[in-house]
mmCIF file of C-alpha atoms in Angstrom:
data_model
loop_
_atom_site.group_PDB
_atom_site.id
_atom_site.type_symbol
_atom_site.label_atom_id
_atom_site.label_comp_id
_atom_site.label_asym_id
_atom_site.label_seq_id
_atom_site.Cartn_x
_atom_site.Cartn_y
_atom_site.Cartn_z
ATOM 1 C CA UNK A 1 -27.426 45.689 -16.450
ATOM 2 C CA UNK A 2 -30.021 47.549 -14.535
ATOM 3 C CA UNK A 3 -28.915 50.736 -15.293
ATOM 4 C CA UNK A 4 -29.140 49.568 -19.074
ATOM 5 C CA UNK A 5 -32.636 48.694 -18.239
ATOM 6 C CA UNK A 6 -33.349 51.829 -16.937
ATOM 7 C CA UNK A 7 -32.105 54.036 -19.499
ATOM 8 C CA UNK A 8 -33.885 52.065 -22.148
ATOM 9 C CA UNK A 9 -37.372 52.107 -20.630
ATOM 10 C CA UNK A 10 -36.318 55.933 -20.165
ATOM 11 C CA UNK A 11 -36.057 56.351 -23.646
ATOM 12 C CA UNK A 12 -38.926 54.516 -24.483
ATOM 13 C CA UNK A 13 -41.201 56.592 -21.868
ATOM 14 C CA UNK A 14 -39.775 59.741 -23.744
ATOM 15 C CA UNK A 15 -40.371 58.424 -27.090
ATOM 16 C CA UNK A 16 -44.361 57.671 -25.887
ATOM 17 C CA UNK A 17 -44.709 60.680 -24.779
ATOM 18 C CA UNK A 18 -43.699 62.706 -27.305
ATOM 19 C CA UNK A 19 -45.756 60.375 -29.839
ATOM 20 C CA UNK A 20 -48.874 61.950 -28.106
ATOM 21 C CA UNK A 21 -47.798 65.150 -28.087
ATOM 22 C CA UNK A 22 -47.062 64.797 -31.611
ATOM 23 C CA UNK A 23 -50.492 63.598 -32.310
ATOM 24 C CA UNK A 24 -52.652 65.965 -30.348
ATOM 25 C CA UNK A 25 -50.917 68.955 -31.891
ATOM 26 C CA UNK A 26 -52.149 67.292 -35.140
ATOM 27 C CA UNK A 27 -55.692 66.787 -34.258
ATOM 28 C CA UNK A 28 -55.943 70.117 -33.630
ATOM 29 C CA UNK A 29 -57.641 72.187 -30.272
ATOM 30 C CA UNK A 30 -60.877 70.428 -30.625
ATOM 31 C CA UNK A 31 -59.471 66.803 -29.492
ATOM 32 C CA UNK A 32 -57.190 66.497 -26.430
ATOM 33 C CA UNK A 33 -55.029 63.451 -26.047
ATOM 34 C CA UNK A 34 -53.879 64.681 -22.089
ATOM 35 C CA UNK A 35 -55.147 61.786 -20.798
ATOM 36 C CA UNK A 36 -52.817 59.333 -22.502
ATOM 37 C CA UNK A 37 -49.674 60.976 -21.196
ATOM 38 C CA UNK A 38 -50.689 59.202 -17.904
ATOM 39 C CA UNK A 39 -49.052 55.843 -19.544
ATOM 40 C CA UNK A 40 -45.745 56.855 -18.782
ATOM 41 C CA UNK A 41 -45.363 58.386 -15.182
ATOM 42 C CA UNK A 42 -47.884 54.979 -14.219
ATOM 43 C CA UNK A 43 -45.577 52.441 -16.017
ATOM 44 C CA UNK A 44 -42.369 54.174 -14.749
ATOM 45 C CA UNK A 45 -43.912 53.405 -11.037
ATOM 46 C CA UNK A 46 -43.837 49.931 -11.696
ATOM 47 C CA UNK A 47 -40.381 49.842 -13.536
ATOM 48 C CA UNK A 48 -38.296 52.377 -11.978
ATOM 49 C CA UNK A 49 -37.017 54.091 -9.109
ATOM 50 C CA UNK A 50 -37.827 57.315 -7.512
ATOM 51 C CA UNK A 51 -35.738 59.695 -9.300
ATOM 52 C CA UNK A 52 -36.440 58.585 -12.361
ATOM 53 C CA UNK A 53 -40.519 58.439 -12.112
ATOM 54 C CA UNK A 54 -40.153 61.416 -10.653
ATOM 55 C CA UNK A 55 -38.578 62.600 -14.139
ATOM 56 C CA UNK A 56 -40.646 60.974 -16.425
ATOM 57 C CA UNK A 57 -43.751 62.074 -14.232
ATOM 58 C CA UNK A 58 -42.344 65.695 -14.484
ATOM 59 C CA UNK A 59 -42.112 65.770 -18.430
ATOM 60 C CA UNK A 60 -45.366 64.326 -19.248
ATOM 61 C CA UNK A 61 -46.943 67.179 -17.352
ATOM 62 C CA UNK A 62 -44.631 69.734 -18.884
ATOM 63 C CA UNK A 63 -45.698 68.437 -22.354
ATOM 64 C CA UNK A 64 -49.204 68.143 -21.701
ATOM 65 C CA UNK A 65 -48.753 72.195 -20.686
ATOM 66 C CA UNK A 66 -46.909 72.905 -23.656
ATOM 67 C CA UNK A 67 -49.486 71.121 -26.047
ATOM 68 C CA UNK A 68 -52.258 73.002 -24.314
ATOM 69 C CA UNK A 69 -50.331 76.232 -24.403
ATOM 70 C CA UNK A 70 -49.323 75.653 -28.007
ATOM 71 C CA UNK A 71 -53.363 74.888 -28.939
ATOM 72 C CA UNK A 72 -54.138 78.309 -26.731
ATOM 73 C CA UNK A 73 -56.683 76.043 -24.882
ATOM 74 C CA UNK A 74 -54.730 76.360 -21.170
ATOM 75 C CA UNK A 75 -58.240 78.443 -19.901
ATOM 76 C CA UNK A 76 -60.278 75.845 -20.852
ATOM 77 C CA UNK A 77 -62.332 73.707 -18.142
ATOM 78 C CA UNK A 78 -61.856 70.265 -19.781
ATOM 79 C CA UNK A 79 -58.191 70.997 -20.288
ATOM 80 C CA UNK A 80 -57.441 72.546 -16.901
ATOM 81 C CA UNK A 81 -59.380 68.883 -15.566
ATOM 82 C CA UNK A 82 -57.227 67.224 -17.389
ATOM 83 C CA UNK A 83 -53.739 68.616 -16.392
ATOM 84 C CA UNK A 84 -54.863 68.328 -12.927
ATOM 85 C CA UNK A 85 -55.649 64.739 -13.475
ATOM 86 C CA UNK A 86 -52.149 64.477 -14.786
ATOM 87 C CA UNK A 87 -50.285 66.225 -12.389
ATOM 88 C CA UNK A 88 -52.099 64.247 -9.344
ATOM 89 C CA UNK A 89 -50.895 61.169 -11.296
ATOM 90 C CA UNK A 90 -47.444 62.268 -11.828
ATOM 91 C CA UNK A 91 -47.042 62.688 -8.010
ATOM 92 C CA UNK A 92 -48.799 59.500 -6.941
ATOM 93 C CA UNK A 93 -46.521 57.457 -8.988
ATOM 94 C CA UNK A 94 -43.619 59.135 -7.749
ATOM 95 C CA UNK A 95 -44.557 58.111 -4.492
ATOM 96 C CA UNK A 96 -45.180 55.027 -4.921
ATOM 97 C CA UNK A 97 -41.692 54.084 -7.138
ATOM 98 C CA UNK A 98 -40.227 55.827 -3.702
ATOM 99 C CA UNK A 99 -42.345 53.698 -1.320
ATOM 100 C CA UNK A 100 -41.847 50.595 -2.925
ATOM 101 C CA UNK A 101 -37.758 50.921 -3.363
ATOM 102 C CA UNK A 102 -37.503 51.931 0.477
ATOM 103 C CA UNK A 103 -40.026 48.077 0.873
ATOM 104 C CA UNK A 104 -37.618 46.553 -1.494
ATOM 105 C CA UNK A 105 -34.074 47.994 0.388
ATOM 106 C CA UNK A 106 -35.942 46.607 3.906
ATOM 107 C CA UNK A 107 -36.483 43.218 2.124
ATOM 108 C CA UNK A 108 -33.184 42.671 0.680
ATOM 109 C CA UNK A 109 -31.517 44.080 4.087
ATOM 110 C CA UNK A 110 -33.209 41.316 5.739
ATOM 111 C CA UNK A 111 -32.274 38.796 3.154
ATOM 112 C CA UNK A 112 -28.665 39.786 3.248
ATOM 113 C CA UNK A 113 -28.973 39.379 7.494
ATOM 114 C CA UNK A 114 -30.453 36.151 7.032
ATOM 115 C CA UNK A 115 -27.708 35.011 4.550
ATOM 116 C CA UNK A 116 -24.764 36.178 6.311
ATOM 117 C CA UNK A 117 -26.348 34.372 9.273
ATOM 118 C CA UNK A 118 -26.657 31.261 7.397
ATOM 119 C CA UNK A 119 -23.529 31.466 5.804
ATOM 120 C CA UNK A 120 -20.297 32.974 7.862
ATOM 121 C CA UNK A 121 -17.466 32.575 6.772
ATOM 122 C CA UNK A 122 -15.684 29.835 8.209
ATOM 123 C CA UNK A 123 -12.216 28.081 8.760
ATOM 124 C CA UNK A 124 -11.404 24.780 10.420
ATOM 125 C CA UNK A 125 -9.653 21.471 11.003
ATOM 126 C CA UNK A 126 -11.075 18.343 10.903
ATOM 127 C CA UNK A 127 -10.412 13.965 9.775
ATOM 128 C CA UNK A 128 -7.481 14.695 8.410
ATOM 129 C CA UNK A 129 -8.182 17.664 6.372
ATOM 130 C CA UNK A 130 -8.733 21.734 6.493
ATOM 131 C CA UNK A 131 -11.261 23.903 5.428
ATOM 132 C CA UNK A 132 -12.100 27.600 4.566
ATOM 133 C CA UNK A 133 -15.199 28.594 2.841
ATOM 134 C CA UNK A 134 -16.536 32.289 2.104
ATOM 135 C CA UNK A 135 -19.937 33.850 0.962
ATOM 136 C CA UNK A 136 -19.396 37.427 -0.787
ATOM 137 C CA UNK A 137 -23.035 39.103 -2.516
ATOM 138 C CA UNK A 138 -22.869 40.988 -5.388
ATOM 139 C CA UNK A 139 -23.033 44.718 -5.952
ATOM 140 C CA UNK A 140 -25.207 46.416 -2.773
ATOM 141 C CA UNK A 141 -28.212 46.643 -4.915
ATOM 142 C CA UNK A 142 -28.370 43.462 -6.294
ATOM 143 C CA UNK A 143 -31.150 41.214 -5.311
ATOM 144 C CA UNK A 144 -30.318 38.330 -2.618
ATOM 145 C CA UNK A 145 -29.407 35.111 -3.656
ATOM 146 C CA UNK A 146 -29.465 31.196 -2.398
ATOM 147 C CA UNK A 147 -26.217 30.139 -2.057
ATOM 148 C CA UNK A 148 -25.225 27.993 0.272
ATOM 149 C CA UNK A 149 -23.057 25.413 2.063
ATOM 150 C CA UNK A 150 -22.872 23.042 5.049
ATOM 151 C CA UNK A 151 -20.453 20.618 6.573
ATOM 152 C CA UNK A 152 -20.488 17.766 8.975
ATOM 153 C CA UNK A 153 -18.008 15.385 10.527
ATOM 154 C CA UNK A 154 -19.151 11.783 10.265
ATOM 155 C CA UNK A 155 -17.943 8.389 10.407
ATOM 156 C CA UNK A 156 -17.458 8.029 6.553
ATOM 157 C CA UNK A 157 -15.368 11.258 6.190
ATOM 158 C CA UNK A 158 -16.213 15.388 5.782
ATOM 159 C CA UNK A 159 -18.806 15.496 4.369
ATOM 160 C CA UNK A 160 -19.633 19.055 2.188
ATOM 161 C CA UNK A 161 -22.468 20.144 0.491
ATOM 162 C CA UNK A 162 -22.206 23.194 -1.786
ATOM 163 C CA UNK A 163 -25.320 24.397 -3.931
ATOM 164 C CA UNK A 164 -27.451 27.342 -5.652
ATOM 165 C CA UNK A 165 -30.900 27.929 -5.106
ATOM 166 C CA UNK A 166 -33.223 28.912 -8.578
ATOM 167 C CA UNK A 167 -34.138 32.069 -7.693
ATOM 168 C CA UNK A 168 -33.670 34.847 -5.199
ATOM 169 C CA UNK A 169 -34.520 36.970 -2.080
ATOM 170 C CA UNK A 170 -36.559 36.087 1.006
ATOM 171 C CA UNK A 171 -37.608 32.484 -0.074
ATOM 172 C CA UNK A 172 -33.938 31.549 -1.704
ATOM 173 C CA UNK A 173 -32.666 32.596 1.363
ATOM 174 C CA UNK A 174 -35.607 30.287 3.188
ATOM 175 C CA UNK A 175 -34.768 27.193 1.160
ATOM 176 C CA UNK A 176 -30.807 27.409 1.508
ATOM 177 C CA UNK A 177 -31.876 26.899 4.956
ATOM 178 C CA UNK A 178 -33.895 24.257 4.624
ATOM 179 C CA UNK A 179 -31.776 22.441 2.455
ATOM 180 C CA UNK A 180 -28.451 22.796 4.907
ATOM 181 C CA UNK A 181 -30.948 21.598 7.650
ATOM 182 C CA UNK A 182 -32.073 18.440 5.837
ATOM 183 C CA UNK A 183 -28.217 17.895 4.381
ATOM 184 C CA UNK A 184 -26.598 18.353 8.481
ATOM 185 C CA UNK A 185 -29.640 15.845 9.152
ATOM 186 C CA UNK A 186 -28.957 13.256 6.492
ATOM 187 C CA UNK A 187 -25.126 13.360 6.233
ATOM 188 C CA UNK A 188 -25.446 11.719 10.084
ATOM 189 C CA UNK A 189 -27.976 9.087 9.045
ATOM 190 C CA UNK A 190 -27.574 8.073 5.740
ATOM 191 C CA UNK A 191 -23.938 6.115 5.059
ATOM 192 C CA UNK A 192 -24.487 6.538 1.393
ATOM 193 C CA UNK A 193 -23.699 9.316 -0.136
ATOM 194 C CA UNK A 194 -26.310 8.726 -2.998
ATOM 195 C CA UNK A 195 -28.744 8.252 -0.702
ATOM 196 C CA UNK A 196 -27.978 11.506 1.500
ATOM 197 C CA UNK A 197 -28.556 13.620 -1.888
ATOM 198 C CA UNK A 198 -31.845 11.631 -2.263
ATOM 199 C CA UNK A 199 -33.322 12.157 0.762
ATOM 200 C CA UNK A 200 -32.596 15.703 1.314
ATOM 201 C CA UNK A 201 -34.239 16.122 -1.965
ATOM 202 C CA UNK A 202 -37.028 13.695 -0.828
ATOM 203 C CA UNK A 203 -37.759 16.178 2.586
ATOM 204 C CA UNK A 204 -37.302 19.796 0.518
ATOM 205 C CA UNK A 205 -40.858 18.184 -1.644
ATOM 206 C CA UNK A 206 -43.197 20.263 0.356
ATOM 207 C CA UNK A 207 -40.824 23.505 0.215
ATOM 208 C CA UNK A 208 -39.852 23.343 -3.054
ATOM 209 C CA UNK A 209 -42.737 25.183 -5.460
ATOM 210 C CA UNK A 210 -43.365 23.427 -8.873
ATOM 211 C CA UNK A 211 -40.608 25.408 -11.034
ATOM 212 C CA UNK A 212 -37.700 25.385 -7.845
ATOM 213 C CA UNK A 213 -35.044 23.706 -7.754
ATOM 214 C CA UNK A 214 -30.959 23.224 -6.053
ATOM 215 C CA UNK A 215 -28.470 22.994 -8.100
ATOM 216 C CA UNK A 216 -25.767 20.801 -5.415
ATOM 217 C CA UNK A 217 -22.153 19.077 -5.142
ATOM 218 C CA UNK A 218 -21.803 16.160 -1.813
ATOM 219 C CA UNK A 219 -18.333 15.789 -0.865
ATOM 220 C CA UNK A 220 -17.428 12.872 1.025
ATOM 221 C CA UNK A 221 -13.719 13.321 2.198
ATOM 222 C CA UNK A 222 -11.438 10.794 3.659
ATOM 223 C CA UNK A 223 -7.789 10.115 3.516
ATOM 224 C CA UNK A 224 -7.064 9.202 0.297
ATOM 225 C CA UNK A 225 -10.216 9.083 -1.215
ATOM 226 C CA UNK A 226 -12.855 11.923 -2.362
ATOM 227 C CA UNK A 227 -16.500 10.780 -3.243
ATOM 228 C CA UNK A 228 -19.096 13.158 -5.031
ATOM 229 C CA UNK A 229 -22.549 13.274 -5.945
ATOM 230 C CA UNK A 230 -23.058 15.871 -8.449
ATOM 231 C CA UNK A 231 -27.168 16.993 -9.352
ATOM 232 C CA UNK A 232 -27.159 19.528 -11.750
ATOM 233 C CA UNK A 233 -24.303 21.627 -10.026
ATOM 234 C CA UNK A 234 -20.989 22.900 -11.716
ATOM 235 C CA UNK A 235 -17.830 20.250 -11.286
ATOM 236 C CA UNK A 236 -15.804 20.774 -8.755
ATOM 237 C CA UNK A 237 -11.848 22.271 -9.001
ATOM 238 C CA UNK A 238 -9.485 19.188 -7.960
ATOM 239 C CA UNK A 239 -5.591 21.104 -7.195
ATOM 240 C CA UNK A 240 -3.238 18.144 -6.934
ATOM 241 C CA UNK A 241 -0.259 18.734 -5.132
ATOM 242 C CA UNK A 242 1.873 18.006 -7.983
ATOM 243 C CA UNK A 243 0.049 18.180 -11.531
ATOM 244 C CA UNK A 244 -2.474 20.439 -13.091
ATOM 245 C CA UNK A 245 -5.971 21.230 -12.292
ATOM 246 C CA UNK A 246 -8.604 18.866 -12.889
ATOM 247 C CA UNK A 247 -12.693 19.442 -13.396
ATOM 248 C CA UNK A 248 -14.206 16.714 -11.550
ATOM 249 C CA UNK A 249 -17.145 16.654 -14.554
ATOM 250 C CA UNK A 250 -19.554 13.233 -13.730
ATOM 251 C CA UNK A 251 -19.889 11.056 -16.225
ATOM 252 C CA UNK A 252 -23.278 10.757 -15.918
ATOM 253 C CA UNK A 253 -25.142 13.933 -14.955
ATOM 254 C CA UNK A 254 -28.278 14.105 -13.355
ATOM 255 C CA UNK A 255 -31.214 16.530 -12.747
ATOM 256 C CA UNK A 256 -30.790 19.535 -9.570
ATOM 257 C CA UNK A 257 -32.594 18.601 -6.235
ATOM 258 C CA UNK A 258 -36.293 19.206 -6.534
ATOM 259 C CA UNK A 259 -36.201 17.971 -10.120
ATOM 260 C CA UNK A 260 -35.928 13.718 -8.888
ATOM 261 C CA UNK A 261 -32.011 13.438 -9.610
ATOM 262 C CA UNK A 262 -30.574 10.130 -9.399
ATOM 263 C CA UNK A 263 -27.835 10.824 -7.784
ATOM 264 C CA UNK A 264 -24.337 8.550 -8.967
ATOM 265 C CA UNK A 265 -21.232 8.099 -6.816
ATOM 266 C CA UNK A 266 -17.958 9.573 -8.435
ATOM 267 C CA UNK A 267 -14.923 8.364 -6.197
ATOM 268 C CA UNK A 268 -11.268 10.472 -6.944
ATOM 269 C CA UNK A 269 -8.111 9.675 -5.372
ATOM 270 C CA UNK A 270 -6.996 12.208 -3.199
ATOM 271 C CA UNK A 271 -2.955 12.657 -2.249
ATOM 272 C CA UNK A 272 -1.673 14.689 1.035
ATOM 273 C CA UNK A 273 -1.512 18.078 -0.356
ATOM 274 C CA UNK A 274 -4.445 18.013 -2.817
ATOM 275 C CA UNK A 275 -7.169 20.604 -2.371
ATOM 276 C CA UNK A 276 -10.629 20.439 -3.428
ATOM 277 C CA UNK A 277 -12.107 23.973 -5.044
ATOM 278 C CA UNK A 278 -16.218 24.202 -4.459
ATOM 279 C CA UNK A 279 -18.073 27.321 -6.078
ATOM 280 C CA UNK A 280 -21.464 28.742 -7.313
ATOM 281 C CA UNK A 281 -21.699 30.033 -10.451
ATOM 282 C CA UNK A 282 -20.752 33.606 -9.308
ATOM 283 C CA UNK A 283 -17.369 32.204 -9.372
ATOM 284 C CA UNK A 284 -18.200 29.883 -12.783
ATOM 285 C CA UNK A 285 -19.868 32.684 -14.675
ATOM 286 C CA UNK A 286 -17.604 35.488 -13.545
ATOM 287 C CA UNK A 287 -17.292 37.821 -16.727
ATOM 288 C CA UNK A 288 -15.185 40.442 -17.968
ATOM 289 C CA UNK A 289 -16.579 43.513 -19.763
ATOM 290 C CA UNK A 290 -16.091 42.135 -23.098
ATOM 291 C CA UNK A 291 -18.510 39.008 -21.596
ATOM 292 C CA UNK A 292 -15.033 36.481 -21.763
ATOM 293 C CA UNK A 293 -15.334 33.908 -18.532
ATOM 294 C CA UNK A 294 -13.223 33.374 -15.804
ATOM 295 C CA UNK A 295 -10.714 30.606 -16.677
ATOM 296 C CA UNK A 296 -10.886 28.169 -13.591
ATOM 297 C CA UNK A 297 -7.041 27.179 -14.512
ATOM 298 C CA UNK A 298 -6.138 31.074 -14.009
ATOM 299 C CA UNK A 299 -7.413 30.130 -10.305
ATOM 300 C CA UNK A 300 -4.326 28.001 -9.658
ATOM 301 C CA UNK A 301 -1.760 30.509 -8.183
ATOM 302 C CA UNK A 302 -4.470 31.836 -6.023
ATOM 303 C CA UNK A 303 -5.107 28.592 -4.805
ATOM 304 C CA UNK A 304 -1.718 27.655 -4.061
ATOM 305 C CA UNK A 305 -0.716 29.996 -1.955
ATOM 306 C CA UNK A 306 -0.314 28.024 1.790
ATOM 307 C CA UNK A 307 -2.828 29.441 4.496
ATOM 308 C CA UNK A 308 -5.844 28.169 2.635
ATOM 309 C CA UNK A 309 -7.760 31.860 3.972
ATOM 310 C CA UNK A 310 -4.960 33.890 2.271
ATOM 311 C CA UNK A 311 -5.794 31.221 -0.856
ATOM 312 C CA UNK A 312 -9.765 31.947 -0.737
ATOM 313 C CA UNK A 313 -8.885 35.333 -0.534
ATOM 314 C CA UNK A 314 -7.007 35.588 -3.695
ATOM 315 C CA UNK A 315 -9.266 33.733 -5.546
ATOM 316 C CA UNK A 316 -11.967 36.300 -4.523
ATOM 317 C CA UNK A 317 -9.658 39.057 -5.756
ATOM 318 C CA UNK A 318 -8.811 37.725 -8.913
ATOM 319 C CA UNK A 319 -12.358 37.186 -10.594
ATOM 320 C CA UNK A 320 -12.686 40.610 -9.077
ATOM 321 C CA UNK A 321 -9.614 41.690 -11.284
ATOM 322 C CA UNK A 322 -11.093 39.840 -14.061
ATOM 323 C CA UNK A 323 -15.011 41.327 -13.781
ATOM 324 C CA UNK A 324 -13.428 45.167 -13.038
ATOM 325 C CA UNK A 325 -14.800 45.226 -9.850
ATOM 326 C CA UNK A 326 -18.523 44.634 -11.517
ATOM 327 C CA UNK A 327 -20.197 41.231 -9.740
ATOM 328 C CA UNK A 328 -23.153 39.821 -11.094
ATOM 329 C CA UNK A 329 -24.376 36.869 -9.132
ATOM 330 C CA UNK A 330 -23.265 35.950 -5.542
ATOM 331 C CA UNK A 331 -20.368 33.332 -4.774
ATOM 332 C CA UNK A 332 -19.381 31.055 -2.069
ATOM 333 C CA UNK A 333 -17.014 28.876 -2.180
ATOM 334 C CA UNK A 334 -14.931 26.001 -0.196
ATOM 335 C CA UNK A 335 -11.641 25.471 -0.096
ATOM 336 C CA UNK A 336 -10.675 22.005 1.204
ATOM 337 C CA UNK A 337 -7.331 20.436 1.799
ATOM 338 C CA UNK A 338 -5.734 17.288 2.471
ATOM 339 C CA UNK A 339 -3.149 17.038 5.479
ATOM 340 C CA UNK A 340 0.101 17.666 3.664
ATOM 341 C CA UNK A 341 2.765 15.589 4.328
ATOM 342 C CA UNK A 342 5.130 18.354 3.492
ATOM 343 C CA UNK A 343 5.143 21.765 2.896
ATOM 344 C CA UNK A 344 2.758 23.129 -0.591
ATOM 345 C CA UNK A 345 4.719 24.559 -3.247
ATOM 346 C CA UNK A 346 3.250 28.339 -4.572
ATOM 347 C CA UNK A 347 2.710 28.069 -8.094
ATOM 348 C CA UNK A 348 3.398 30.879 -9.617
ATOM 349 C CA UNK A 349 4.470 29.817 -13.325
ATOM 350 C CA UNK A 350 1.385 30.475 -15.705
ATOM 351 C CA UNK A 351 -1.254 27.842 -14.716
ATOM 352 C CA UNK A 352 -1.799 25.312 -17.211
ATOM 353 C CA UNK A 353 -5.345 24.746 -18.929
ATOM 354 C CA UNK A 354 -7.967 23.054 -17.134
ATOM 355 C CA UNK A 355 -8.140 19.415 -18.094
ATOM 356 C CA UNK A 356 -10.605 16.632 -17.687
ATOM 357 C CA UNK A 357 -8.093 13.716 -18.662
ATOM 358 C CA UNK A 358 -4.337 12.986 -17.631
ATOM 359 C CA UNK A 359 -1.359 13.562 -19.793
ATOM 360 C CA UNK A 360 2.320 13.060 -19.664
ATOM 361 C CA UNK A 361 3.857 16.519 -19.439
ATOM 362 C CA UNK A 362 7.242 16.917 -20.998
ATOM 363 C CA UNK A 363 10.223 15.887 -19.493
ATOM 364 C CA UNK A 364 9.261 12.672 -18.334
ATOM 365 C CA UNK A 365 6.229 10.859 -16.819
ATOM 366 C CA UNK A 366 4.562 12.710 -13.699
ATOM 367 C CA UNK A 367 1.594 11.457 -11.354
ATOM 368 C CA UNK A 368 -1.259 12.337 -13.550
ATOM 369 C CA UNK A 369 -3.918 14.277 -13.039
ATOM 370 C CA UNK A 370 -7.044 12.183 -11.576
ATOM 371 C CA UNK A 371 -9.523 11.563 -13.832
ATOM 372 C CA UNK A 372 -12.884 9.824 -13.254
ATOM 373 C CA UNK A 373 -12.445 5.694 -14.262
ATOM 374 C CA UNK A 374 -14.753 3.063 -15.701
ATOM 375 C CA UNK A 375 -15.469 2.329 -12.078
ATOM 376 C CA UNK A 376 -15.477 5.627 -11.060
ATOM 377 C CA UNK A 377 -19.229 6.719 -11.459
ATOM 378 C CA UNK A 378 -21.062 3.888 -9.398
ATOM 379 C CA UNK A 379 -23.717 3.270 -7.068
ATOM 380 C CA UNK A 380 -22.770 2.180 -3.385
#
């Protein structure tokens, strides 16, 4: 997409330029239109990178030499003045495209440290259940984002927060770690989970400027029983051990962190063996060239496969299968799973579609896939 951008203001530069060439020749020797070719090596300093300024920078001046050479006016003093003016122009902006991409690489070095720092990839065992998460960026280039994701064991259960920050670089990366400090803070102190997304949303007020926001999922894990509080953030992947993959989708939404959600409890019934899929939208809005989505339900032989860091793995390969190696957006995700009381099964029989209800599958009735109840979107 950038290089698209690139080419296209490229063109346009080009286009400009010759435009004035075009129209100088026309006015004749008497009236010289130099001066305007400065346009496109000083918007290409803003816009582009090095290289390229340094190309558009280079043409103006060649066509502000030909046009003067064409009109026979090269010896003139106004004209000379003028080329000079242009050619000093042409090499500040080229130095300053190249000064400001080296400022930019330092910056987004420094946000990736910070990120990684923030966000290491992690595998453990705890109340009853076990847990990998990863963080992978995007494309070296690509700007920093704010994903993020925390965990702490309390008396109610594992409790997991998973979210996306609006916006990106050195203050994403700031508020993902304000947020996972106010979420490792509340998750202790607050026994309801509405209440944990509402005061960690309370405390980011002063950090948050007027148009930020978190998009978030709270997991509250116990044996036998999964709560969420959902604000704005994409439903989470339940992976029964027996049955097919379920979007956890609240019944009744509510507004991202930062934006006053009222937060509502969804409670799930969780079997030994399920697993519990958390992602950002790199994962959600993973695209092929042809712009089709990543089906979540193509995600269930991945996930399946028994060491949940082999699983998290897999599912990092396959949307990279499915974007051709191209990644948009960073991703993190969590991979959470019950204490089986037996050994997983590996799927690998083409995964059903993702549903949000239960169904009887052929050949007789089956545990069916959880699906939120009349009671299942309440406040504690």
């Amino acid at each position: 997409m950038r290089e698209v951008r690139q080419g296209a203001l490229l063109l346009l530069t080009a286009v400009a330029g010759a435009a004035v060439a075009a129209c100088d020749l026309a006015l004749g020797p008497d009236v010289s239109l130099a001066g305007l070719l400065l346009v496109g090596p000083l918007v290409a300093a803003t816009r582009l990178e090095g290289a390229c300024t340094a190309v558009v920078s280079f043409t103006a001046l060649l066509l502000g030499i030909a046009v003067a050479g064409r009109e026979h006016t090269l010896a003139r003093t106004d004209q000379l003045l003028s080329l000079t003016v242009l050619a000093a122009a042409a090499a500040y902006a080229t130095w300053a495209s190249d000064r400001q991409a080296a400022l930019d690489n330092q910056l987004a070095g420094v946000a990736a440290a910070a990120q990684r720092a923030i966000l290491r990839p992690t595998s453990f065992r705890v109340s009853g259940a076990s847990v990998c998460a990863r963080y992978r960026s995007a494309a070296p280039r690509a700007v920093i984002g704010g994903d993020l994701y925390a965990f702490a064991d309390t008396p109610s259960g594992l409790r997991v927060l998973i979210g996306d920050v609006r916006g990106k670089g050195l203050e994403a990366v700031r508020l993902s770690a304000a947020a996972i400090g106010h979420f490792r803070d509340c998750a202790y102190t607050r026994s309801n989970l509405a209440e944990v997304a509402e005061e960690v949303d309370r405390r980011l007020i002063d950090d948050l400027g007027p148009e930020d926001f978190i998009t978030a999922v709270i997991a509250e894990i116990s044996p036998g029983r999964l709560r969420l509080v959902n604000c704005g953030h994409h439903p989470p992947l339940h992976l029964p051990a027996t049955g097919p993959p379920v979007l956890l989708t609240p019944s009744e939404p509510t507004t991202p962190i930062g934006l006053l959600p009222l937060p509502r409890v969804q409670e799930v019934e969780l079997s030994p063996g399920d697993r519990l899929l958390l992602y950002t939208d790199g994962l959600a809005e993973a695209r092929d060239p042809d712009g089709t989505m990543l089906d979540l339900a193509g995600l269930l032989p991945a996930c399946s496969l028994p060491d949940l860091n082999d699983a998290i793995e897999a599912v990092l390969s396959t949307m990279c299968r499915h974007t051709h190696g191209a990644q948009d957006d960073d991703v993190a995700l969590v991979l959470v799973e019950l204490e089986p009381s037996m050994p997983r099964q590996h799927h690998v029989r083409t995964p059903p579609a993702v549903t949000r209800t239960s169904a009887e599958p052929p050949g007789g009735p089956r545990r069916p896939a959880v699906r939120p109840s009349p009671s299942a979107a309440v406040s504690d």
